[in-house]
Amino acid sequence: MTSEKCLFCSMNKKEIKVDFVYEDEHAFAIRDINPQAPTHILIIPRQHVDNISKLDDKAIMGSLFHTTARIADQENLTKSGFRLVVNTGDDGGQTVHHLHIHLLGGRSLTWPPG
Ligand code: 5GP
Ligand code: ZN
């Protein structure tokens, strides 16, 4: 997929209006439109990368996980705990082909996932 047709690139370019929970020069975060937990936030790098398998720049994920932990803290999830998910490819259930981390919290999550 090209970045021109990518939903998260369109949000990044502010072509689609969306409320950002957080943003800096490297990443932004939004609330998932179909939340699977009381808190369900997507943390998205501004740079388009299809998925973790296509990632060349090692620094992106370090920065993205660090940002995610800060957002989890802002959402008061540090003490109770939370789950981070990176769906990848068809079997991973990825539907938006722009790398992102799901932050899920606010309830006790079951394991294994479906
Ligand atoms: P994936 O399935 O690729 O891991 O995650 C994509 C996520 O994006 C899904 O959980 C889906 O609900 C969310 N999503 C899809 N379209 C939109 C949208 O227009 N706005 C928001 N806020 N979330 C979206
Ligand atoms: Zn994109």
mmCIF file of C-alpha atoms and ligand atoms in Angstrom:
data_model
loop_
_atom_site.group_PDB
_atom_site.id
_atom_site.type_symbol
_atom_site.label_atom_id
_atom_site.label_comp_id
_atom_site.label_asym_id
_atom_site.label_seq_id
_atom_site.Cartn_x
_atom_site.Cartn_y
_atom_site.Cartn_z
ATOM 1 C CA MET A 1 0.000 0.000 0.000
ATOM 2 C CA THR A 2 1.237 3.471 -0.803
ATOM 3 C CA SER A 3 1.219 6.127 1.864
ATOM 4 C CA GLU A 4 -1.212 8.203 -0.283
ATOM 5 C CA LYS A 5 -3.937 5.604 0.274
ATOM 6 C CA CYS A 6 -3.130 4.936 3.913
ATOM 7 C CA LEU A 7 -5.649 5.884 6.618
ATOM 8 C CA PHE A 8 -3.021 6.656 9.255
ATOM 9 C CA CYS A 9 -0.924 8.701 6.790
ATOM 10 C CA SER A 10 -4.072 10.712 6.010
ATOM 11 C CA MET A 11 -4.572 11.322 9.732
ATOM 12 C CA ASN A 12 -0.917 12.277 10.081
ATOM 13 C CA LYS A 13 -1.286 14.821 7.246
ATOM 14 C CA LYS A 14 -4.508 16.052 8.917
ATOM 15 C CA GLU A 15 -6.481 15.241 5.739
ATOM 16 C CA ILE A 16 -8.835 13.339 8.052
ATOM 17 C CA LYS A 17 -9.832 15.103 11.236
ATOM 18 C CA VAL A 18 -9.194 13.029 14.336
ATOM 19 C CA ASP A 19 -8.563 13.900 17.977
ATOM 20 C CA PHE A 20 -4.984 13.174 18.963
ATOM 21 C CA VAL A 21 -4.545 11.801 22.491
ATOM 22 C CA TYR A 22 -0.850 12.599 22.144
ATOM 23 C CA GLU A 23 1.513 13.851 19.443
ATOM 24 C CA ASP A 24 5.158 14.708 18.956
ATOM 25 C CA GLU A 25 7.476 14.918 15.957
ATOM 26 C CA HIS A 26 7.816 11.124 15.685
ATOM 27 C CA ALA A 27 4.390 9.739 16.551
ATOM 28 C CA PHE A 28 0.743 10.423 17.324
ATOM 29 C CA ALA A 29 -1.916 8.535 19.253
ATOM 30 C CA ILE A 30 -5.685 8.236 18.767
ATOM 31 C CA ARG A 31 -8.537 6.385 20.478
ATOM 32 C CA ASP A 32 -9.585 3.293 18.536
ATOM 33 C CA ILE A 33 -12.932 3.751 16.782
ATOM 34 C CA ASN A 34 -13.954 0.223 17.885
ATOM 35 C CA PRO A 35 -12.547 -0.073 21.404
ATOM 36 C CA GLN A 36 -11.902 -3.545 22.795
ATOM 37 C CA ALA A 37 -11.282 -2.327 26.349
ATOM 38 C CA PRO A 38 -12.208 0.773 28.394
ATOM 39 C CA THR A 39 -8.917 2.291 27.228
ATOM 40 C CA HIS A 40 -7.928 1.383 23.650
ATOM 41 C CA ILE A 41 -5.403 3.717 22.075
ATOM 42 C CA LEU A 42 -3.384 3.342 18.872
ATOM 43 C CA ILE A 43 0.177 4.691 18.914
ATOM 44 C CA ILE A 44 1.302 5.390 15.364
ATOM 45 C CA PRO A 45 4.686 6.474 13.951
ATOM 46 C CA ARG A 46 4.418 9.438 11.572
ATOM 47 C CA GLN A 47 6.660 7.607 9.113
ATOM 48 C CA HIS A 48 4.819 5.065 6.954
ATOM 49 C CA VAL A 49 6.039 1.491 7.494
ATOM 50 C CA ASP A 50 3.637 -1.312 6.441
ATOM 51 C CA ASN A 51 4.346 -3.507 9.451
ATOM 52 C CA ILE A 52 7.060 -4.692 11.830
ATOM 53 C CA SER A 53 8.464 -7.071 9.179
ATOM 54 C CA LYS A 54 9.157 -4.111 6.861
ATOM 55 C CA LEU A 55 10.874 -2.030 9.518
ATOM 56 C CA ASP A 56 14.445 -0.976 8.676
ATOM 57 C CA ASP A 57 14.989 1.741 11.261
ATOM 58 C CA LYS A 58 15.627 0.044 14.634
ATOM 59 C CA ALA A 59 15.093 3.283 16.532
ATOM 60 C CA ILE A 60 11.407 3.615 15.616
ATOM 61 C CA MET A 61 10.111 0.854 17.891
ATOM 62 C CA GLY A 62 12.234 1.904 20.852
ATOM 63 C CA SER A 63 10.829 5.395 20.598
ATOM 64 C CA LEU A 64 7.283 4.112 19.968
ATOM 65 C CA PHE A 65 7.303 1.771 22.996
ATOM 66 C CA HIS A 66 8.713 4.535 25.178
ATOM 67 C CA THR A 67 5.944 6.886 24.056
ATOM 68 C CA THR A 68 3.364 4.150 24.626
ATOM 69 C CA ALA A 69 4.488 3.631 28.221
ATOM 70 C CA ARG A 70 4.142 7.374 28.846
ATOM 71 C CA ILE A 71 0.619 7.384 27.412
ATOM 72 C CA ALA A 72 -0.288 4.341 29.543
ATOM 73 C CA ASP A 73 0.869 6.310 32.563
ATOM 74 C CA GLN A 74 -1.212 9.353 31.506
ATOM 75 C CA GLU A 75 -4.203 7.021 31.274
ATOM 76 C CA ASN A 76 -3.512 5.759 34.835
ATOM 77 C CA LEU A 77 -2.780 2.228 33.640
ATOM 78 C CA THR A 78 0.725 1.801 35.066
ATOM 79 C CA LYS A 79 -0.404 0.369 38.404
ATOM 80 C CA SER A 80 -3.277 -1.797 37.140
ATOM 81 C CA GLY A 81 -1.392 -3.022 34.051
ATOM 82 C CA PHE A 82 -2.185 -3.063 30.360
ATOM 83 C CA ARG A 83 -1.516 -4.952 27.151
ATOM 84 C CA LEU A 84 0.379 -3.878 24.024
ATOM 85 C CA VAL A 85 -0.449 -5.575 20.718
ATOM 86 C CA VAL A 86 1.147 -5.250 17.276
ATOM 87 C CA ASN A 87 -1.032 -7.128 14.779
ATOM 88 C CA THR A 88 1.063 -8.094 11.755
ATOM 89 C CA GLY A 89 -0.144 -9.409 8.388
ATOM 90 C CA ASP A 90 -3.224 -11.492 7.631
ATOM 91 C CA ASP A 91 -2.923 -14.134 10.356
ATOM 92 C CA GLY A 92 -2.023 -11.423 12.842
ATOM 93 C CA GLY A 93 -5.320 -9.688 12.065
ATOM 94 C CA GLN A 94 -3.770 -6.477 10.772
ATOM 95 C CA THR A 95 -6.386 -4.336 9.016
ATOM 96 C CA VAL A 96 -4.587 -0.998 8.676
ATOM 97 C CA HIS A 97 -1.249 -1.556 6.960
ATOM 98 C CA HIS A 98 0.659 1.197 8.713
ATOM 99 C CA LEU A 99 2.607 0.003 11.752
ATOM 100 C CA HIS A 100 0.958 0.787 15.098
ATOM 101 C CA ILE A 101 0.800 -0.391 18.700
ATOM 102 C CA HIS A 102 -2.537 -1.086 20.385
ATOM 103 C CA LEU A 103 -2.617 -0.025 24.051
ATOM 104 C CA LEU A 104 -5.413 -1.871 25.875
ATOM 105 C CA GLY A 105 -6.320 -1.430 29.520
ATOM 106 C CA GLY A 106 -8.960 -0.650 32.095
ATOM 107 C CA ARG A 107 -10.155 -4.236 32.513
ATOM 108 C CA SER A 108 -8.623 -7.633 33.226
ATOM 109 C CA LEU A 109 -7.707 -9.057 29.814
ATOM 110 C CA THR A 110 -7.892 -12.760 29.076
ATOM 111 C CA TRP A 111 -5.142 -14.942 27.590
ATOM 112 C CA PRO A 112 -4.683 -16.514 25.074
ATOM 113 C CA PRO A 113 -6.123 -14.071 22.534
ATOM 114 C CA GLY A 114 -8.608 -15.388 19.976
HETATM 115 P P1 5GP B 1 -5.230 -3.437 13.170
HETATM 116 O O1 5GP B 1 -6.450 -4.277 12.926
HETATM 117 O O2 5GP B 1 -4.568 -3.055 11.868
HETATM 118 O O3 5GP B 1 -4.263 -4.020 14.160
HETATM 119 O O4 5GP B 1 -5.731 -2.119 13.881
HETATM 120 C C1 5GP B 1 -6.374 -1.099 13.210
HETATM 121 C C2 5GP B 1 -7.308 -0.452 14.187
HETATM 122 O O5 5GP B 1 -7.713 0.790 13.648
HETATM 123 C C3 5GP B 1 -8.591 -1.241 14.474
HETATM 124 O O6 5GP B 1 -8.644 -1.596 15.848
HETATM 125 C C4 5GP B 1 -9.714 -0.298 14.060
HETATM 126 O O7 5GP B 1 -10.815 -0.337 14.956
HETATM 127 C C5 5GP B 1 -9.016 1.063 14.066
HETATM 128 N N1 5GP B 1 -9.586 2.008 13.116
HETATM 129 C C6 5GP B 1 -9.922 1.758 11.820
HETATM 130 N N2 5GP B 1 -10.395 2.878 11.233
HETATM 131 C C7 5GP B 1 -10.336 3.850 12.183
HETATM 132 C C8 5GP B 1 -10.694 5.244 12.178
HETATM 133 O O8 5GP B 1 -11.146 5.802 11.182
HETATM 134 N N3 5GP B 1 -10.502 5.930 13.331
HETATM 135 C C9 5GP B 1 -10.015 5.326 14.464
HETATM 136 N N4 5GP B 1 -9.875 6.105 15.546
HETATM 137 N N5 5GP B 1 -9.657 4.034 14.500
HETATM 138 C C10 5GP B 1 -9.821 3.300 13.381
HETATM 139 ZN ZN ZN B 2 0.699 5.110 6.289
#
